[in-house]
Amino acid sequence: MAAATFPVSPVNHQLCRRSNRFWYNALTPRFCSPVFSTTSPCLIGVKGIGSSSQLRPRHPLISSAASTDYLLHDVGATVAVLGGAYALVLLFESLTKRDVIPQRLSRKLVHILSGLLFVLSWPIFSASTEARYFAAFVPLVNGLRLVVNGLSVSPNSTLIQSVTREGRPEELLKGPLFYVLALLVAAVFFWRDSPTGMISLAMMCGGDGIADIMGRKYGSYKIPYNPRKSLAGSISMFIFGFFISIGLLYYYSSLGYLHMNWETTFTRVAIVSLVATLVESLPITDQIDDNVSVPLASILAAYLSFGY
C-alpha cells in the first residue's frame, strides 16, 4: 500500500517541532519532519494487508531557492526587531528629556517592554532551524553596544543615562549586560517550542520590572530578612510574573508552537513564579544581580516542572 499522509496529532505535532531530525512515535507509528513548516505532516507507510507496519520516512529536500527564502525572511525579521528595539529606547529617551516621565521609571519601562516585545517577536522569524540564531543576533548586537560603552571605548551618554541607575559607564557591564545575555540564552537554548525560556523572561522582564515600580510606590512594609525589598514588590512580582507567563504560553499555544495541558500548567507556572519571587527577595543582590539570579532560578524551576 502506498504511503499516506495524515494530519498531525497534538502530541506528534509537538514532537515534530522539537527537533531538527525525524522523530518516531511508537504508539501511533509516524515519522515527522519539522523542516518545511510548523505544521509538517507525518507520514505513515503500511506494507501489505494484515502484516506489520513498515515505516518509510521521507527525507525533505530543501532547494536552494527555499533556503534563500528562509535566509531573506530571517534577515528581514532581524532588521525589523533591531529597529523596533532601537526605536523603543529612543522613545523613552525622548519622553525622559521632555520630563514626561522620570528617568528611573523610563529605565524600568525599557526593562519591562524590550524583553517582552523581543519574546513576542519570535513568530515573525521563519521555520528554519537557524531562525533562533537570527533572533539571538538582536541581543548580541545590544550586548556588544553595552560592552563598547561600558568600557568607555565610545561612550554614549544618552544610552548610559537611559539604562543605568547612577549614570556610570561601568554599570552597563553589570545588570544591563546580564539582561541581554538572558535574552540571548532564552532564544538559542529554548526558543519558541519550550515554555522554559518564555517563563524565565516573563519573570525577569515583567515580574522583576513591575516589582521594582510597585515596591518603590507602595513598599513601606519591608521583608524582615531583606530591608531592601518590600512585601508589595514581592507580591507584585509573583502576580504579574504569573499572568505574563500564562499570557506568553497562551500566545504561543494559539499559534501552534506549544501544546499545553492547562489543567497542570497553571500550577506549574505558579510554582515557578513563587521560586523566582523568593530568589529575588533574598539579600544577595550585591553578590548576584537580579538579572542573573531571577532568570537562572526560573529556568531551573520551569525545566524541572515542564521537562523541556
Tab-separated table of C-alpha atoms in Angstrom:
chain	number	residue	atom	x	y	z
A	1	MET	CA	0.000	0.000	0.000
A	2	ALA	CA	1.334	3.402	-0.844
A	3	ALA	CA	2.387	5.765	1.886
A	4	ALA	CA	-0.397	8.055	3.016
A	5	THR	CA	-0.330	11.453	4.650
A	6	PHE	CA	-2.453	12.207	7.715
A	7	PRO	CA	-2.939	15.320	9.875
A	8	VAL	CA	-0.621	15.777	12.809
A	9	SER	CA	-1.991	14.975	16.235
A	10	PRO	CA	-1.165	17.472	19.028
A	11	VAL	CA	1.366	15.084	20.606
A	12	ASN	CA	3.093	14.263	17.358
A	13	HIS	CA	2.925	17.894	16.296
A	14	GLN	CA	4.956	18.862	19.343
A	15	LEU	CA	7.465	16.093	18.646
A	16	CYS	CA	7.763	17.341	15.084
A	17	ARG	CA	8.526	20.837	16.303
A	18	ARG	CA	11.132	19.913	18.892
A	19	SER	CA	13.893	18.513	16.726
A	20	ASN	CA	15.815	19.001	13.539
A	21	ARG	CA	15.648	15.259	12.983
A	22	PHE	CA	12.856	12.776	12.354
A	23	TRP	CA	11.001	11.672	15.452
A	24	TYR	CA	9.300	8.284	15.726
A	25	ASN	CA	6.226	7.770	17.853
A	26	ALA	CA	5.789	4.091	18.677
A	27	LEU	CA	2.190	4.456	19.854
A	28	THR	CA	0.981	5.905	16.583
A	29	PRO	CA	3.799	4.970	14.215
A	30	ARG	CA	4.792	8.123	12.459
A	31	PHE	CA	7.877	9.823	11.229
A	32	CYS	CA	7.704	13.567	11.464
A	33	SER	CA	9.685	16.359	9.867
A	34	PRO	CA	9.719	19.977	11.133
A	35	VAL	CA	11.730	21.361	8.253
A	36	PHE	CA	9.260	22.963	5.914
A	37	SER	CA	6.693	24.420	8.294
A	38	THR	CA	5.331	24.280	11.822
A	39	THR	CA	2.548	22.002	10.625
A	40	SER	CA	4.565	19.474	8.650
A	41	PRO	CA	2.585	16.267	8.057
A	42	CYS	CA	3.588	12.914	9.488
A	43	LEU	CA	3.876	10.022	7.083
A	44	ILE	CA	2.571	6.534	7.619
A	45	GLY	CA	3.734	3.686	5.413
A	46	VAL	CA	1.915	0.364	5.513
A	47	LYS	CA	3.147	-2.662	3.621
A	48	GLY	CA	0.674	-5.407	2.805
A	49	ILE	CA	-2.672	-6.222	4.366
A	50	GLY	CA	-2.625	-7.827	7.775
A	51	SER	CA	1.131	-7.558	8.112
A	52	SER	CA	3.088	-5.363	10.479
A	53	SER	CA	3.513	-1.709	9.652
A	54	GLN	CA	6.649	-0.783	7.820
A	55	LEU	CA	7.559	2.841	8.139
A	56	ARG	CA	9.324	4.710	5.392
A	57	PRO	CA	10.425	8.213	6.458
A	58	ARG	CA	10.595	10.756	3.702
A	59	HIS	CA	13.604	12.980	3.958
A	60	PRO	CA	12.754	16.566	2.960
A	61	LEU	CA	14.733	18.097	0.133
A	62	ILE	CA	15.259	21.782	0.635
A	63	SER	CA	16.004	23.564	-2.580
A	64	SER	CA	18.454	26.396	-2.750
A	65	ALA	CA	15.539	28.703	-3.520
A	66	ALA	CA	13.759	27.675	-0.319
A	67	SER	CA	16.948	28.161	1.686
A	68	THR	CA	17.351	31.612	0.186
A	69	ASP	CA	13.760	32.459	1.086
A	70	TYR	CA	14.383	31.437	4.693
A	71	LEU	CA	17.569	33.481	4.790
A	72	LEU	CA	15.926	36.615	3.395
A	73	HIS	CA	12.967	36.135	5.707
A	74	ASP	CA	15.161	35.901	8.811
A	75	VAL	CA	17.420	38.770	7.772
A	76	GLY	CA	14.361	40.961	7.314
A	77	ALA	CA	12.928	39.876	10.656
A	78	THR	CA	16.238	40.590	12.388
A	79	VAL	CA	16.431	44.080	10.917
A	80	ALA	CA	12.823	44.760	11.919
A	81	VAL	CA	13.340	43.614	15.525
A	82	LEU	CA	16.606	45.539	15.823
A	83	GLY	CA	14.885	48.643	14.505
A	84	GLY	CA	11.998	48.181	16.909
A	85	ALA	CA	14.329	47.762	19.881
A	86	TYR	CA	16.254	50.900	18.959
A	87	ALA	CA	13.018	52.855	18.413
A	88	LEU	CA	11.741	51.794	21.843
A	89	VAL	CA	14.851	53.133	23.575
A	90	LEU	CA	14.689	56.373	21.564
A	91	LEU	CA	11.040	56.816	22.507
A	92	PHE	CA	11.690	56.630	26.227
A	93	GLU	CA	14.829	58.747	25.924
A	94	SER	CA	12.683	61.422	24.287
A	95	LEU	CA	9.983	61.151	26.967
A	96	THR	CA	12.627	61.478	29.673
A	97	LYS	CA	14.278	64.520	28.081
A	98	ARG	CA	10.895	66.257	27.845
A	99	ASP	CA	10.178	65.427	31.504
A	100	VAL	CA	7.094	63.427	30.573
A	101	ILE	CA	8.253	60.553	32.788
A	102	PRO	CA	11.125	60.404	35.312
A	103	GLN	CA	14.376	58.742	34.302
A	104	ARG	CA	14.027	55.909	36.832
A	105	LEU	CA	10.569	54.971	35.540
A	106	SER	CA	11.779	55.221	31.950
A	107	ARG	CA	14.595	52.800	32.678
A	108	LYS	CA	12.208	50.289	34.225
A	109	LEU	CA	9.709	50.534	31.389
A	110	VAL	CA	12.504	49.819	28.908
A	111	HIS	CA	13.483	46.863	31.112
A	112	ILE	CA	9.923	45.504	31.020
A	113	LEU	CA	8.965	46.171	27.420
A	114	SER	CA	12.144	45.433	25.488
A	115	GLY	CA	12.424	41.841	26.706
A	116	LEU	CA	8.732	41.042	26.415
A	117	LEU	CA	8.468	42.537	22.929
A	118	PHE	CA	11.526	40.505	21.946
A	119	VAL	CA	9.789	37.285	23.030
A	120	LEU	CA	6.592	38.285	21.238
A	121	SER	CA	8.570	38.870	18.029
A	122	TRP	CA	9.841	35.293	17.695
A	123	PRO	CA	6.952	34.106	15.476
A	124	ILE	CA	7.914	36.540	12.713
A	125	PHE	CA	11.091	34.512	12.125
A	126	SER	CA	10.993	31.602	9.690
A	127	ALA	CA	10.511	27.902	10.408
A	128	SER	CA	14.161	27.135	9.613
A	129	THR	CA	16.386	25.595	12.252
A	130	GLU	CA	18.689	28.618	12.068
A	131	ALA	CA	15.939	31.147	12.817
A	132	ARG	CA	16.727	31.215	16.528
A	133	TYR	CA	20.266	32.387	15.814
A	134	PHE	CA	18.995	35.298	13.758
A	135	ALA	CA	16.733	36.261	16.666
A	136	ALA	CA	19.653	35.914	19.092
A	137	PHE	CA	21.615	38.333	16.926
A	138	VAL	CA	19.419	41.153	18.298
A	139	PRO	CA	20.512	40.863	21.962
A	140	LEU	CA	24.037	40.067	20.763
A	141	VAL	CA	24.260	43.427	18.979
A	142	ASN	CA	22.832	45.207	22.013
A	143	GLY	CA	25.297	43.378	24.243
A	144	LEU	CA	28.259	44.459	22.126
A	145	ARG	CA	26.950	48.011	22.260
A	146	LEU	CA	26.840	47.833	26.060
A	147	VAL	CA	30.379	46.457	26.222
A	148	VAL	CA	31.766	49.196	23.955
A	149	ASN	CA	30.091	51.916	26.001
A	150	GLY	CA	30.781	50.232	29.330
A	151	LEU	CA	34.492	50.098	28.606
A	152	SER	CA	34.315	53.779	27.607
A	153	VAL	CA	35.684	52.948	24.177
A	154	SER	CA	32.964	55.070	22.639
A	155	PRO	CA	30.720	56.299	25.473
A	156	ASN	CA	27.149	57.230	24.619
A	157	SER	CA	25.859	59.469	27.393
A	158	THR	CA	22.241	59.021	26.323
A	159	LEU	CA	22.472	55.226	26.482
A	160	ILE	CA	24.240	55.369	29.838
A	161	GLN	CA	21.597	57.615	31.336
A	162	SER	CA	18.711	55.551	29.980
A	163	VAL	CA	19.714	52.112	31.296
A	164	THR	CA	21.870	52.732	34.398
A	165	ARG	CA	20.947	53.722	37.933
A	166	GLU	CA	23.773	56.163	38.691
A	167	GLY	CA	24.909	57.199	35.220
A	168	ARG	CA	28.291	55.438	35.353
A	169	PRO	CA	29.542	53.646	32.197
A	170	GLU	CA	30.768	50.601	34.122
A	171	GLU	CA	27.198	49.886	35.217
A	172	LEU	CA	26.476	48.808	31.634
A	173	LEU	CA	28.688	45.761	32.195
A	174	LYS	CA	26.502	44.511	35.052
A	175	GLY	CA	22.690	44.447	35.095
A	176	PRO	CA	22.058	45.660	31.516
A	177	LEU	CA	24.608	43.228	30.039
A	178	PHE	CA	23.244	40.307	32.081
A	179	TYR	CA	19.778	41.258	30.857
A	180	VAL	CA	20.635	40.957	27.154
A	181	LEU	CA	22.579	37.741	27.820
A	182	ALA	CA	19.418	36.266	29.364
A	183	LEU	CA	17.511	37.180	26.190
A	184	LEU	CA	20.191	35.518	24.078
A	185	VAL	CA	20.184	32.325	26.166
A	186	ALA	CA	16.388	32.053	26.014
A	187	ALA	CA	16.392	32.394	22.218
A	188	VAL	CA	19.264	29.993	21.496
A	189	PHE	CA	18.634	27.239	24.037
A	190	PHE	CA	14.831	27.255	24.418
A	191	TRP	CA	13.257	29.229	21.567
A	192	ARG	CA	9.536	29.205	20.833
A	193	ASP	CA	8.779	25.499	21.341
A	194	SER	CA	9.737	25.425	25.034
A	195	PRO	CA	7.896	27.158	27.888
A	196	THR	CA	11.087	27.415	29.949
A	197	GLY	CA	12.692	30.349	28.127
A	198	MET	CA	9.429	32.259	27.874
A	199	ILE	CA	8.665	31.941	31.573
A	200	SER	CA	12.203	32.926	32.581
A	201	LEU	CA	11.959	36.137	30.556
A	202	ALA	CA	8.442	36.831	31.821
A	203	MET	CA	9.734	36.694	35.395
A	204	MET	CA	12.870	38.740	34.698
A	205	CYS	CA	11.308	41.409	32.482
A	206	GLY	CA	7.712	41.581	33.645
A	207	GLY	CA	7.752	40.241	37.180
A	208	ASP	CA	11.000	41.778	38.427
A	209	GLY	CA	10.479	45.014	36.494
A	210	ILE	CA	6.988	45.633	37.855
A	211	ALA	CA	8.102	44.579	41.342
A	212	ASP	CA	10.579	47.468	41.415
A	213	ILE	CA	7.948	50.002	40.316
A	214	MET	CA	5.331	48.798	42.804
A	215	GLY	CA	7.871	48.398	45.583
A	216	ARG	CA	9.041	51.990	45.286
A	217	LYS	CA	5.480	53.297	45.277
A	218	TYR	CA	3.826	51.067	47.878
A	219	GLY	CA	6.790	49.415	49.576
A	220	SER	CA	6.590	50.867	53.059
A	221	TYR	CA	6.460	47.397	54.630
A	222	LYS	CA	9.813	45.687	54.163
A	223	ILE	CA	10.588	41.988	54.103
A	224	PRO	CA	12.057	41.027	57.523
A	225	TYR	CA	15.103	39.212	56.121
A	226	ASN	CA	15.850	41.847	53.480
A	227	PRO	CA	15.067	45.505	54.289
A	228	ARG	CA	15.947	46.480	50.703
A	229	LYS	CA	12.938	44.550	49.374
A	230	SER	CA	9.293	45.219	50.089
A	231	LEU	CA	6.308	42.938	50.538
A	232	ALA	CA	4.365	44.905	47.931
A	233	GLY	CA	7.161	44.408	45.407
A	234	SER	CA	7.359	40.658	46.018
A	235	ILE	CA	3.597	40.200	45.786
A	236	SER	CA	3.557	42.213	42.556
A	237	MET	CA	6.373	40.119	41.112
A	238	PHE	CA	4.535	36.891	41.830
A	239	ILE	CA	1.195	38.091	40.428
A	240	PHE	CA	2.451	39.874	37.327
A	241	GLY	CA	5.112	37.272	36.609
A	242	PHE	CA	2.463	34.558	36.785
A	243	PHE	CA	-0.035	36.270	34.493
A	244	ILE	CA	2.574	37.412	31.970
A	245	SER	CA	3.928	33.848	31.819
A	246	ILE	CA	0.446	32.450	31.255
A	247	GLY	CA	-0.156	35.077	28.593
A	248	LEU	CA	3.010	34.114	26.704
A	249	LEU	CA	2.197	30.415	26.898
A	250	TYR	CA	-1.317	31.055	25.619
A	251	TYR	CA	0.071	33.242	22.819
A	252	TYR	CA	2.437	30.522	21.608
A	253	SER	CA	-0.172	27.806	22.113
A	254	SER	CA	-2.658	29.690	19.947
A	255	LEU	CA	-0.008	29.900	17.215
A	256	GLY	CA	0.630	26.158	17.397
A	257	TYR	CA	4.130	26.246	18.836
A	258	LEU	CA	3.157	24.797	22.218
A	259	HIS	CA	0.592	22.240	23.311
A	260	MET	CA	-0.063	22.802	26.990
A	261	ASN	CA	-2.033	20.736	29.448
A	262	TRP	CA	-3.812	23.679	31.039
A	263	GLU	CA	-5.058	21.590	33.967
A	264	THR	CA	-1.487	21.392	35.252
A	265	THR	CA	0.096	24.412	33.574
A	266	PHE	CA	-1.373	26.955	35.987
A	267	THR	CA	0.021	25.089	38.983
A	268	ARG	CA	3.439	24.675	37.381
A	269	VAL	CA	3.672	28.343	36.422
A	270	ALA	CA	2.601	29.342	39.941
A	271	ILE	CA	5.424	27.215	41.396
A	272	VAL	CA	7.972	28.806	39.045
A	273	SER	CA	6.683	32.286	39.903
A	274	LEU	CA	6.955	31.541	43.617
A	275	VAL	CA	10.516	30.233	43.275
A	276	ALA	CA	11.607	33.270	41.237
A	277	THR	CA	9.928	35.643	43.712
A	278	LEU	CA	11.632	34.025	46.697
A	279	VAL	CA	15.033	34.161	44.988
A	280	GLU	CA	14.507	37.823	44.062
A	281	SER	CA	13.647	38.654	47.677
A	282	LEU	CA	16.874	37.208	49.102
A	283	PRO	CA	19.583	39.635	50.341
A	284	ILE	CA	22.072	38.576	47.650
A	285	THR	CA	21.766	41.474	45.197
A	286	ASP	CA	25.275	42.723	45.998
A	287	GLN	CA	26.686	39.299	45.143
A	288	ILE	CA	24.398	38.233	42.286
A	289	ASP	CA	22.467	40.647	40.092
A	290	ASP	CA	18.707	40.094	39.816
A	291	ASN	CA	19.131	39.767	36.042
A	292	VAL	CA	21.209	36.663	36.754
A	293	SER	CA	19.505	35.104	39.775
A	294	VAL	CA	15.897	35.518	38.583
A	295	PRO	CA	16.254	34.005	35.089
A	296	LEU	CA	18.508	31.203	36.364
A	297	ALA	CA	16.058	30.271	39.127
A	298	SER	CA	13.151	30.488	36.683
A	299	ILE	CA	14.901	28.324	34.090
A	300	LEU	CA	15.733	25.655	36.662
A	301	ALA	CA	12.231	25.613	38.164
A	302	ALA	CA	10.478	25.712	34.776
A	303	TYR	CA	12.663	22.971	33.313
A	304	LEU	CA	12.021	20.742	36.306
A	305	SER	CA	8.285	21.488	36.081
A	306	PHE	CA	7.762	21.116	32.340
A	307	GLY	CA	10.681	18.877	31.391
A	308	TYR	CA	11.750	20.858	28.331
